[in-house]
Structure formats: structure tokens, C-alpha cells
mmCIF file of C-alpha atoms in Angstrom:
data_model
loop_
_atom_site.group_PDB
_atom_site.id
_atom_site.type_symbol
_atom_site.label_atom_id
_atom_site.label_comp_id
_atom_site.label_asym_id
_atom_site.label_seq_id
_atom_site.Cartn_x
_atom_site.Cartn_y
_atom_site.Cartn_z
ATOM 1 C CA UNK A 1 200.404 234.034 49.374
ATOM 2 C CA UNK A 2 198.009 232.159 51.504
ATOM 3 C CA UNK A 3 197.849 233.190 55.359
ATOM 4 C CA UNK A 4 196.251 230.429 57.673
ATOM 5 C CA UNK A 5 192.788 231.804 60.319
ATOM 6 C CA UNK A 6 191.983 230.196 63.475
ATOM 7 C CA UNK A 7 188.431 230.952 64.116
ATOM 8 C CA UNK A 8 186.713 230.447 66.865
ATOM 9 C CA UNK A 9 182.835 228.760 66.858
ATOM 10 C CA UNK A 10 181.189 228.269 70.067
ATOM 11 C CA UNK A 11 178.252 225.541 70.552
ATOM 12 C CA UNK A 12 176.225 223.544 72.341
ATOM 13 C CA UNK A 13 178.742 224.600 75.444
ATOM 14 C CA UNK A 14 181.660 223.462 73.182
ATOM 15 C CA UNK A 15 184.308 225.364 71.239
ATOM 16 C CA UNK A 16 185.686 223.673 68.421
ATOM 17 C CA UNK A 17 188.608 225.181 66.022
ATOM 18 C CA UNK A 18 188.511 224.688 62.286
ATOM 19 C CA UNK A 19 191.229 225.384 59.718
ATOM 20 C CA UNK A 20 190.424 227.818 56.712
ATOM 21 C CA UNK A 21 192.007 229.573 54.778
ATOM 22 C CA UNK A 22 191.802 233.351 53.709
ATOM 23 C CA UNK A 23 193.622 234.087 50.391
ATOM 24 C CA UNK A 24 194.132 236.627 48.152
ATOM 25 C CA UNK A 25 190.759 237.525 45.627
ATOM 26 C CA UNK A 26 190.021 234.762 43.249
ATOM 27 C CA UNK A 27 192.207 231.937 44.923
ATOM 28 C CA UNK A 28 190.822 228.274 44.933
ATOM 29 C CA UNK A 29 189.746 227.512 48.857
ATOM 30 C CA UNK A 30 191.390 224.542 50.573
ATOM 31 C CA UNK A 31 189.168 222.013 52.425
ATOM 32 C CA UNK A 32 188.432 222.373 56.187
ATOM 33 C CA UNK A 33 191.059 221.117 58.445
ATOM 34 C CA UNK A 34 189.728 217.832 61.273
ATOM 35 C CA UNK A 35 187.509 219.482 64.429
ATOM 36 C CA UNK A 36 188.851 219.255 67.532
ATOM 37 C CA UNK A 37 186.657 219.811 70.784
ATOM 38 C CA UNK A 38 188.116 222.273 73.486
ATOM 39 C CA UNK A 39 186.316 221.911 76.779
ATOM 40 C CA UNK A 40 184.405 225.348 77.881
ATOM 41 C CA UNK A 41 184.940 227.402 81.190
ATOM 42 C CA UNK A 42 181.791 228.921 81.958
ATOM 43 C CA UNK A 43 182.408 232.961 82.738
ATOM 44 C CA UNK A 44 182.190 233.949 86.080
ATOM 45 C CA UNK A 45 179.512 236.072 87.601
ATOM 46 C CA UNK A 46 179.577 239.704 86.558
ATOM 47 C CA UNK A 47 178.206 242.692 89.141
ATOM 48 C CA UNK A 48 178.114 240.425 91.929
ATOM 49 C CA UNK A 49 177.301 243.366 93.569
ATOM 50 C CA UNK A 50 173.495 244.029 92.419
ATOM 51 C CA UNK A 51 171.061 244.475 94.924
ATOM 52 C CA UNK A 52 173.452 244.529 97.856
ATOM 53 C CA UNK A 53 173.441 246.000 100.998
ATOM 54 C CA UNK A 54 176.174 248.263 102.466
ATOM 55 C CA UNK A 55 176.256 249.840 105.960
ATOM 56 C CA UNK A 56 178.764 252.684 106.924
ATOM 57 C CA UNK A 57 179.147 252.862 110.890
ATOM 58 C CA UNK A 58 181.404 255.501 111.144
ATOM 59 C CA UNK A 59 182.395 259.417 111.986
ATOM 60 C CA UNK A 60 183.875 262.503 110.196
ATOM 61 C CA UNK A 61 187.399 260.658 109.580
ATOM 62 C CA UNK A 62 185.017 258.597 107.022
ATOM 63 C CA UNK A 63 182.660 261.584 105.292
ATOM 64 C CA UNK A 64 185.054 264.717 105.545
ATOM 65 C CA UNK A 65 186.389 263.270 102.633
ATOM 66 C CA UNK A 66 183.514 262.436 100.924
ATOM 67 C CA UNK A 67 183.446 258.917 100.766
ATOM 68 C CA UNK A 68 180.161 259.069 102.066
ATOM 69 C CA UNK A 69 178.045 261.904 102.240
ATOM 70 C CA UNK A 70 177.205 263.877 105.818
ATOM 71 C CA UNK A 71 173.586 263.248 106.171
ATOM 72 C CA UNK A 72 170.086 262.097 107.701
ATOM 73 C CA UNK A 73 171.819 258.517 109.133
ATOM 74 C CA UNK A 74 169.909 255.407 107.770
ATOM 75 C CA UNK A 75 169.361 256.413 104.646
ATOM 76 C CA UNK A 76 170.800 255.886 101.322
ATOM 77 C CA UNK A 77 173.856 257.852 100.434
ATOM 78 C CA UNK A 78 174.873 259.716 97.328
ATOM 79 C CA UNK A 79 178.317 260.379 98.399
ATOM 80 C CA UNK A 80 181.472 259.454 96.403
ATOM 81 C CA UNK A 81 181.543 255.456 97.473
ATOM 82 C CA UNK A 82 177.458 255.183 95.496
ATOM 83 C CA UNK A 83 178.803 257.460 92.490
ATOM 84 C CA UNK A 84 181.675 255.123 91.725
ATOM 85 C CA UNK A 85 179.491 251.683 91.915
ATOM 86 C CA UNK A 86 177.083 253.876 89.950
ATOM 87 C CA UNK A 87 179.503 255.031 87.391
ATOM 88 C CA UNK A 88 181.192 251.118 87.096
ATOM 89 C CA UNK A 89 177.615 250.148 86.647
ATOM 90 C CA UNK A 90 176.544 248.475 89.851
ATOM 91 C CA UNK A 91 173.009 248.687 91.335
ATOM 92 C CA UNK A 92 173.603 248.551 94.894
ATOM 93 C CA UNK A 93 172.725 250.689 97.829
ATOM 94 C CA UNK A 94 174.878 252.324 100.648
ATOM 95 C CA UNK A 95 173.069 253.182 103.950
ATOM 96 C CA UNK A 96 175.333 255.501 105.711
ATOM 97 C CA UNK A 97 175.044 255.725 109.366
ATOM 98 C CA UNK A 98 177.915 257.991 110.437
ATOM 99 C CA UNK A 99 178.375 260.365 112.943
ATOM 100 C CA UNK A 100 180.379 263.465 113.890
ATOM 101 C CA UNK A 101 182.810 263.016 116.772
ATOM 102 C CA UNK A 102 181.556 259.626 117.470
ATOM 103 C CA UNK A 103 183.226 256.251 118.013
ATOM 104 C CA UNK A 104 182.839 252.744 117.882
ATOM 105 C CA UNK A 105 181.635 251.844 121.391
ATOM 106 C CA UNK A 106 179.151 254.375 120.616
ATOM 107 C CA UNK A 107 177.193 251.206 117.673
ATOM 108 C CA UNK A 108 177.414 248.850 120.398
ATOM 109 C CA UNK A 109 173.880 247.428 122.003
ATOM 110 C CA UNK A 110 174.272 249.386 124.842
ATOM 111 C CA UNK A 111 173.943 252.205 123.194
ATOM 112 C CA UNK A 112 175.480 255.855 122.466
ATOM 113 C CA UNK A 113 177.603 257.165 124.536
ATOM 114 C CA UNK A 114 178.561 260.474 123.119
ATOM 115 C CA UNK A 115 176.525 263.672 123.583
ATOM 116 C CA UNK A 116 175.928 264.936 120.091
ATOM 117 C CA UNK A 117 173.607 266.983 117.703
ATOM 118 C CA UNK A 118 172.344 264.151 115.741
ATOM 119 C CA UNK A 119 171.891 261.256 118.548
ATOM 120 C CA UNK A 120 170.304 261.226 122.211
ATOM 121 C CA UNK A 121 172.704 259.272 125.142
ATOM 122 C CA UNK A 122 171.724 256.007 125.251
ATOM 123 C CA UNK A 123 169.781 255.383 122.615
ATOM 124 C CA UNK A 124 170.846 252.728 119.539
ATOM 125 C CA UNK A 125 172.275 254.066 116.737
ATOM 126 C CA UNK A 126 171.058 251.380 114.368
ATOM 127 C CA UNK A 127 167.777 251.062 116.185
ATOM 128 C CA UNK A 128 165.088 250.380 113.476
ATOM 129 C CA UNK A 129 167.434 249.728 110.781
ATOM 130 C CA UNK A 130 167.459 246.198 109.748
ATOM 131 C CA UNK A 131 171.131 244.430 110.060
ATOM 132 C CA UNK A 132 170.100 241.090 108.680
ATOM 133 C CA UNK A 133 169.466 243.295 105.118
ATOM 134 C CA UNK A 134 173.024 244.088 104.918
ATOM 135 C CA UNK A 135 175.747 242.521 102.836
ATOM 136 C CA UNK A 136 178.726 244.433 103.593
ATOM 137 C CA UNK A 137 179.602 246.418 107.287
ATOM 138 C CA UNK A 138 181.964 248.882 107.214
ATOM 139 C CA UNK A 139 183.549 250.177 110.505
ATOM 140 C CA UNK A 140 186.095 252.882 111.027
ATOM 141 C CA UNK A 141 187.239 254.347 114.540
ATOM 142 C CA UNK A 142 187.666 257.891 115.565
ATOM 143 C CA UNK A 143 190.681 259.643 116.024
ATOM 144 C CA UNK A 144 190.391 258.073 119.489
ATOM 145 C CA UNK A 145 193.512 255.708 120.594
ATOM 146 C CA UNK A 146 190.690 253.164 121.675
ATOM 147 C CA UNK A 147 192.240 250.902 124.223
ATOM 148 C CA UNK A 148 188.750 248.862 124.040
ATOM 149 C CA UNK A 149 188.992 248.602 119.774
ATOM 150 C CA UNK A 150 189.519 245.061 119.261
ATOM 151 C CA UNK A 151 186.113 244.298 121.603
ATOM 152 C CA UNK A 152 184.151 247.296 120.121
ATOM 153 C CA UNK A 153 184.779 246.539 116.744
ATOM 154 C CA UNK A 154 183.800 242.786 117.629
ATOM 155 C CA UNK A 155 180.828 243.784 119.370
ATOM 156 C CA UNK A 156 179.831 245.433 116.166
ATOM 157 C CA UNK A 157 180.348 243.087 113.889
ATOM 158 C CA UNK A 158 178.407 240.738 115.912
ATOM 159 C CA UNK A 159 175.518 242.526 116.001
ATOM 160 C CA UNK A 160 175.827 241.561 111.817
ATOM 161 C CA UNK A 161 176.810 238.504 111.854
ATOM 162 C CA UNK A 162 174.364 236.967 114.669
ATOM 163 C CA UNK A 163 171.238 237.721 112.164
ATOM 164 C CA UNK A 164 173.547 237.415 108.698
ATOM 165 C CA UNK A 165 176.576 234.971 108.963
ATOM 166 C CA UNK A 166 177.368 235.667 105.484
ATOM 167 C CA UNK A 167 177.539 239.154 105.483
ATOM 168 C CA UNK A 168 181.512 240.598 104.687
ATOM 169 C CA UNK A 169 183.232 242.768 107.156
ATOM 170 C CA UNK A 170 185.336 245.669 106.547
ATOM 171 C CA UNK A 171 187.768 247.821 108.085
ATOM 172 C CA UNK A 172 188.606 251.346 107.280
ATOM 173 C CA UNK A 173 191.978 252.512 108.826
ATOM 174 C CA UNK A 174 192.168 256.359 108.265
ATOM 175 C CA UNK A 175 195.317 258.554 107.806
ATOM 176 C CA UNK A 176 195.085 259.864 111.517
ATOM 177 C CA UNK A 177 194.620 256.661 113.287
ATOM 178 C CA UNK A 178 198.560 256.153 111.498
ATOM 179 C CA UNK A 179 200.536 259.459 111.831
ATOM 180 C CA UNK A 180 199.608 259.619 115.777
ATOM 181 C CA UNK A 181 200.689 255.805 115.793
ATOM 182 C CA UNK A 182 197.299 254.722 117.556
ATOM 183 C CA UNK A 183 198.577 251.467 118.940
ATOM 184 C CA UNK A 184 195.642 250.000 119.949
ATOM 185 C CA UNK A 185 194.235 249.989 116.423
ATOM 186 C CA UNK A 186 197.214 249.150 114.680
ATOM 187 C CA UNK A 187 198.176 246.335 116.414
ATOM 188 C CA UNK A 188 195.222 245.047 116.392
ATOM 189 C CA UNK A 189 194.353 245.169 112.774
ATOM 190 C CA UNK A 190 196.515 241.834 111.846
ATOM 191 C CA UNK A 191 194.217 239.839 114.200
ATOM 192 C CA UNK A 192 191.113 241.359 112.870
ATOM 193 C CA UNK A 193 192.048 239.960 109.486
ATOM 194 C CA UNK A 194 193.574 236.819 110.311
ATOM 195 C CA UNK A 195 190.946 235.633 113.210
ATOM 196 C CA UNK A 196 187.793 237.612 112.380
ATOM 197 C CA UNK A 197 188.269 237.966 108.236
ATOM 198 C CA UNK A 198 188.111 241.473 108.058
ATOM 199 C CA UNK A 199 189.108 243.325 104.939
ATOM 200 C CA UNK A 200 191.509 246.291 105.929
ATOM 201 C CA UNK A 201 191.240 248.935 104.087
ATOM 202 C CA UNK A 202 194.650 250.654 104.976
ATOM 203 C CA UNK A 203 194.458 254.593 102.900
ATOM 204 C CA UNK A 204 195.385 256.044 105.954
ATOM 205 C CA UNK A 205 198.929 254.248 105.761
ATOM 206 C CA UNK A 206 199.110 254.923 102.185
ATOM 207 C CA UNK A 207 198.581 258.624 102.306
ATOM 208 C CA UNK A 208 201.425 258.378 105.427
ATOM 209 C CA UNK A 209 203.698 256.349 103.113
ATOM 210 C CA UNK A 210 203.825 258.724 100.673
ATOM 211 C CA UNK A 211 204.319 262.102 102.165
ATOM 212 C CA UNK A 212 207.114 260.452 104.443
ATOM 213 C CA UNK A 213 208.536 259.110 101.324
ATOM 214 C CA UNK A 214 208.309 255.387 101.830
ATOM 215 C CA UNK A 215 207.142 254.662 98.590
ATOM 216 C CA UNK A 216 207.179 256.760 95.454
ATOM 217 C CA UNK A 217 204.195 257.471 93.448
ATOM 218 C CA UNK A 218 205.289 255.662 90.170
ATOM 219 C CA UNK A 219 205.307 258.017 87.098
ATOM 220 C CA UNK A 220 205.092 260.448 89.412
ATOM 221 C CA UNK A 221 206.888 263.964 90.003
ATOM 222 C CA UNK A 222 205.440 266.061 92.407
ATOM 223 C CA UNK A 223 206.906 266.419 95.895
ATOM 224 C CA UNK A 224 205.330 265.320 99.129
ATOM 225 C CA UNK A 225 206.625 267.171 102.243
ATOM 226 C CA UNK A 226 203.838 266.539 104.722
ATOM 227 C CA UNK A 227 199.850 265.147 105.612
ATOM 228 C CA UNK A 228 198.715 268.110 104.157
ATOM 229 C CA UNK A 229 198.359 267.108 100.729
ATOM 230 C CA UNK A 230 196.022 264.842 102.630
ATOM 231 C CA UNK A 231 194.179 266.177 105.656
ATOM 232 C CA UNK A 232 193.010 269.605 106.850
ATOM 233 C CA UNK A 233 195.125 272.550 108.011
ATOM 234 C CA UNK A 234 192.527 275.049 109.286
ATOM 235 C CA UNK A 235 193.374 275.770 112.967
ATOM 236 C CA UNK A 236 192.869 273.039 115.436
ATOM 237 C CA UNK A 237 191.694 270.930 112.582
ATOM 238 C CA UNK A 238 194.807 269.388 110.821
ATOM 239 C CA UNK A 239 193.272 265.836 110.644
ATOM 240 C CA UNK A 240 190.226 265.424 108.799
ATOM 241 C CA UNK A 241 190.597 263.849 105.208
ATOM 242 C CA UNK A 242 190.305 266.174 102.380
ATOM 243 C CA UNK A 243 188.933 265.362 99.046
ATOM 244 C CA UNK A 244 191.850 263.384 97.458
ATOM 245 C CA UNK A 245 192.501 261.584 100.772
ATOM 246 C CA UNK A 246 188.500 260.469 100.306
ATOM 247 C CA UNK A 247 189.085 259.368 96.610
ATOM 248 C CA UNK A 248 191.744 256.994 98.030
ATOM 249 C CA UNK A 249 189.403 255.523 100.637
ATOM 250 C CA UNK A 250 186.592 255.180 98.126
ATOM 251 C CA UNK A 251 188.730 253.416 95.447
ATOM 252 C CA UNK A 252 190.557 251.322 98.180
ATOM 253 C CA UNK A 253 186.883 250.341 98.958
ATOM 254 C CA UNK A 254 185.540 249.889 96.241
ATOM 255 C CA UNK A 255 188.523 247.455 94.940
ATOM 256 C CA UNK A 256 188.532 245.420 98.010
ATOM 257 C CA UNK A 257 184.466 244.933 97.415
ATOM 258 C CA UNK A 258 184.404 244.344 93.633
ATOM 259 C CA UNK A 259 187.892 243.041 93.031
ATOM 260 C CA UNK A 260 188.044 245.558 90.080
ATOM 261 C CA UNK A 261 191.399 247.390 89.349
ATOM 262 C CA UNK A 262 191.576 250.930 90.482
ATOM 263 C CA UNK A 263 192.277 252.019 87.126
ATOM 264 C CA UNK A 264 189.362 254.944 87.229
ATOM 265 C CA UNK A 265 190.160 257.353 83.969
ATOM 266 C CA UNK A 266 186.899 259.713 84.780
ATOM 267 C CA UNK A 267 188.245 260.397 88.633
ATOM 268 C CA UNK A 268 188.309 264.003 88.658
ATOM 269 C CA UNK A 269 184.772 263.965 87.097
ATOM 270 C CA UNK A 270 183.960 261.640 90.274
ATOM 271 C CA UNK A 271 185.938 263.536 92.720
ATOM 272 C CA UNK A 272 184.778 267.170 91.948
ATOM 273 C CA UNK A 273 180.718 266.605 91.785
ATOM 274 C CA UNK A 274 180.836 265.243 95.846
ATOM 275 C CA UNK A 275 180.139 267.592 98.590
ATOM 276 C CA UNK A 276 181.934 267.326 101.529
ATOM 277 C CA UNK A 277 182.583 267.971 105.368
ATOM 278 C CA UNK A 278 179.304 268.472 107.036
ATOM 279 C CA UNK A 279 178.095 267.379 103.325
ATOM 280 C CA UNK A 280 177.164 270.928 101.852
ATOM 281 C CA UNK A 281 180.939 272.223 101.002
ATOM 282 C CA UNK A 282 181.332 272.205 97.181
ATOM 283 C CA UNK A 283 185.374 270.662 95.959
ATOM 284 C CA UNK A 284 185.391 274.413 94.613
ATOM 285 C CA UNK A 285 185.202 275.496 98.197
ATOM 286 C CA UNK A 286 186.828 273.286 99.860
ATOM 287 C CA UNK A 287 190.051 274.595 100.318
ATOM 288 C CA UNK A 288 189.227 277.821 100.846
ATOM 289 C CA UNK A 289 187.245 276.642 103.909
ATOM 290 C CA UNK A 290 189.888 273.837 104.834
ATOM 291 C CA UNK A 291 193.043 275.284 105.122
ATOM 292 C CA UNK A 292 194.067 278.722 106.688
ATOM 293 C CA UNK A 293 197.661 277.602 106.086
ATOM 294 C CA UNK A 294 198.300 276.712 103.018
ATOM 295 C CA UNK A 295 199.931 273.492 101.861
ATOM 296 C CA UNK A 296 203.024 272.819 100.938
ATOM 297 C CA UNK A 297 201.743 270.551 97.951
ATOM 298 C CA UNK A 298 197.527 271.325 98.056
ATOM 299 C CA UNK A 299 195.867 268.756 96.933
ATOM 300 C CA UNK A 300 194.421 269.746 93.947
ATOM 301 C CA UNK A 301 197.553 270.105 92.009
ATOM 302 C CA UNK A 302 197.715 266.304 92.390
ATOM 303 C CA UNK A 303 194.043 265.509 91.079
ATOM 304 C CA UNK A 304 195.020 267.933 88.306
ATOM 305 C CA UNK A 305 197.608 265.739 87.676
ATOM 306 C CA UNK A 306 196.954 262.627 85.592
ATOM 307 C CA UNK A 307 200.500 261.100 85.766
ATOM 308 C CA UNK A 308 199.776 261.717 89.386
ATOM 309 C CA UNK A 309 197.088 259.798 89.669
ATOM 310 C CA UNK A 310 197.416 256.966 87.677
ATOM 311 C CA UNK A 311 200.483 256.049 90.014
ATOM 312 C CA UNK A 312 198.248 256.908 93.156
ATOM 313 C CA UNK A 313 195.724 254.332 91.471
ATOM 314 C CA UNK A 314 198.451 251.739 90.847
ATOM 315 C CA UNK A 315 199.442 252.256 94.447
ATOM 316 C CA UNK A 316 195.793 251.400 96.064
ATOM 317 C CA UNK A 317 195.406 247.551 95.527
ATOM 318 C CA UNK A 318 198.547 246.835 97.527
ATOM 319 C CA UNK A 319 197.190 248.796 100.623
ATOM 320 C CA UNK A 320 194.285 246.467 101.031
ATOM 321 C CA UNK A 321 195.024 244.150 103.985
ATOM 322 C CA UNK A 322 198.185 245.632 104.656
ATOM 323 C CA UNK A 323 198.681 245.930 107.898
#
């Protein structure tokens, strides 16, 4: 019986389709079939994101997690954000500038405002660090219910934009900023979308959503019961993002800047060769260091968990620019 073939021949930037025919051994062939042209759509272009630029701005509630590693500021990073571009096959640097138990106002031209181990009062954080070189900015506040934000944030993203109008703006909006119901930066995250065209980056409410229950992990079946599958419970400190909470910032990131799914098979790989905290804390450490009271549901029972995860992942598209 004779079956009929479409194939495909591309050239000279048309496709054209010609009848044949593929029958059984020793059958007569039938003559080709009248060529029809098909207009081409030229592909897109891949790994947009070669030899770009991105700046972290940040404090612990970014590199606790490991989304970027704790380190000399100004530098390249080889925390988790560079090892998933790296692993997708992107050439692209991240400069992190973050630091410990700062804040926004503290990038502003006027200078740093917060006493700390890594900075002098006063001076610039980004002083001799080109901004016109950067592609991408990405801001996150402290766990600090700044009633200044919206203007800080602005003031930051100026200080891009005046020497690089093209570069892209982003805004991370961690998990503490949304369980202590931060108003400030909340409310004010719908206007830095709409009016400034910042990306949010929204874990922080994911992570919230699903330990309260709001939305179910799909395929999932463990139990959420609080923020501690999430943050820190070691004392005072029951805030800080733990190593799945930076996976989900990472991946939110990275599919807000590449527009790739967040369909990652090789995550634990990813997740367990980062260091964390103050960036020397091994994932095989972690919660022995992190939590003094032990979680209900601890974290690595859901990165151990592929069902888990693959309904976490399905979850983290629909958290950008939700706000």
C-alpha cells in the first residue's frame, strides 16, 4: 500500500513542499506532485543574553539564599543566578553588589547610610563601577517597611538609566517584605511596573501563597504549615531565605530575563553546589546552622522531591509581575 511524505526543502529563504511517494521495496515511483512556495519566518534571536551586564544592588534577603553569592561587592558572582545562565548556556556576567543589613537609600548618590563591615558612611556604594556597562539592574529592599521606597528605588534606577536608557529594570520582592505586609513596598509595586516598567519578581508572595495555602503546588503532596519551609528559624533570625526559597528567586529571575520556561530537570544539581549565607555555608550545612527549631516541613524534603518541584516550577512564571 502506498503511504503519501510531505518533505520539507528549504532554499534560497524559501520552503517549498513536494509530493513523493514512499512505497513498499520494488514499487514503481509516481512523479513529483506541482511546487508550491511557502513564505519563510526568519527564527528569532537565540541567547539574547551574551555578553550582558547584570548588577545586583541588594542585602542578605537577596544572597542568604544563594541567588547570589556573599562576596567582595563589584565583582563577578558565582552564585546560583551565574550557574543557571551558565548551565542554560548563556555567556553573561553578574556583578553583585550586595550588602548585609543594608537598604536601598543606602545606593543612592548621596551615599551610604548604614554603618557596616564592608562599607564606610558616606561613601558610594557603586563608586568606580561603571553603570552605563550594565544591561539589567536588579533592586531588592531590606526587611525595612521603607516609607521612602517608591523615591529610593527611583533614585536608583536613575542613576542607570541617565547614562543607559536602554538598560531593563528589575524588582525583587522577597518573602519577608510579604508576611509582615510591608505596605509601603507592596503598594507601591503596581506603579513601579505600570509607570516605571519594572519587572517584579514576586517569590516572596509565592513562597507566602503556598504555606498559607492559597494555591496548591500542582502534583504535589506534601503539606505546608508555615514560612519555614522557606526562611530561617534559628533564634532571632526567622526571616532570611533558605536555599529552596533562593532557587525560587533565581528561576523567577532568570525566566523574567530570558523568557525561558522554568522547567529546570538538573535543579538539585544547581541548588546543592551554591554556598550560602555569609557565602561559605555548604547546602549540607545549612540547616544545621539555620534552624535551632526545626521545621515543620524542612526544606529539603521538598528539593528531594521531584513531583514537588516540578509543580513549584510550574508555579514560578505566574508570579512574575504579580503584584
Amino acid at each position: 500500500m502506498n503511504h503519501t511524505l510531505l518533505s520539507l526543502i528549504i532554499s534560497a529563504g524559501s520552503l517549498f513542499f513536494i509530493g513523493a511517494s514512499c512505497q513498499e521495496k520494488n514499487s514503481p515511483e509516481t512523479p513529483n506532485q506541482p511546487v508550491v512556495e511557502v513564505p519563510v519566518t526568519e527564527p528569532e534571536e537565540t541567547n539574547g543574553l551574551n555578553g550582558k551586564q547584570i548588577i545586583v544592588c541588594a542585602n542578605s534577603m537577596v544572597y542568604y539564599g544563594g541567588f547570589v553569592q556573599k562576596g567582595e561587592q563589584g565583582l563577578a558572582d558565582p552564585g546560583m543566578l551565574s550557574r543557571l545562565l551558565k548551565a542554560k548556556g548563556y555567556d553573561c556576567k553578574v556583578i553583585d553588589c550586595t550588602q548585609g543589613g543594608h537598604h536601598l537609600y543606602d545606593y543612592t548618590a548621596s551615599g551610604c547610610k548604614t554603618e557596616g563591615s564592608d562599607c564606610i558612611v558616606g561613601v558610594d556604594l557603586l563608586k568606580g563601577i561603571d553603570l552605563s556597562s550594565f544591561d539589567y539592574v536588579i533592586l531588592s529592599e531590606s526587611g525595612n517597611n521603607n516609607s521612602n521606597f517608591l523615591s529610593d528605588a527611583r533614585a536608583i534606577y536613575k542613576r542607570f538609566t541617565d547614562v543607559n536608557p536602554n538598560v531593563k529594570k528589575v524588582y525583587i520582592n522577597h518573602i519577608y517584605s510579604v508576611y509582615k505586609k510591608h505596605a509601603k513596598i507592596l503598594d507601591a509595586l503596581k506603579t513601579l511596573h505600570d509607570e516605571d516598567g519594572v519587572t517584579i519578581i514576586n517569590c516572596g508572595q509565592l513562597g507566602y501563597d503556598i504555606y498559607t495555602g492559597a494555591v496548591k503546588v500542582p502534583g504535589g503532596s506534601l503539606s505546608y504549615s508555615d514560612r519555614y519551609t522557606f526562611c530561617n528559624h534559628n533564634g532571632s533570625d526567622t526571616y532570611h531565605p533558605n536555599p529552596l526559597m533562593g532557587y525560587i528567586m533565581t528561576q523567577m529571575v532568570y525566566s523574567a530575563l530570558t523568557g525561558d520556561s522554568a522547567d529546570y530537570a538538573d535543579y538539585s544539581s544547581l541548588i546543592k553546589g551554591c554556598k550560602f549565607a555569609a557565602g561559605s555555608t555548604s547546602y549540607d550545612s545549612y540547616y544545621s546552622t539555620y534552624y535551632t527549631t526545626p521545621a515543620a516541613l524542612p526544606f529539603m524534603n521538598v528539593i528531594d522531591n521531584d513531583a514537588e518541584m516540578k509543580g513549584i516550577q510550574q508555579l514560578i512564571p505566574t508570579y512574575i509581575d504579580k503584584y
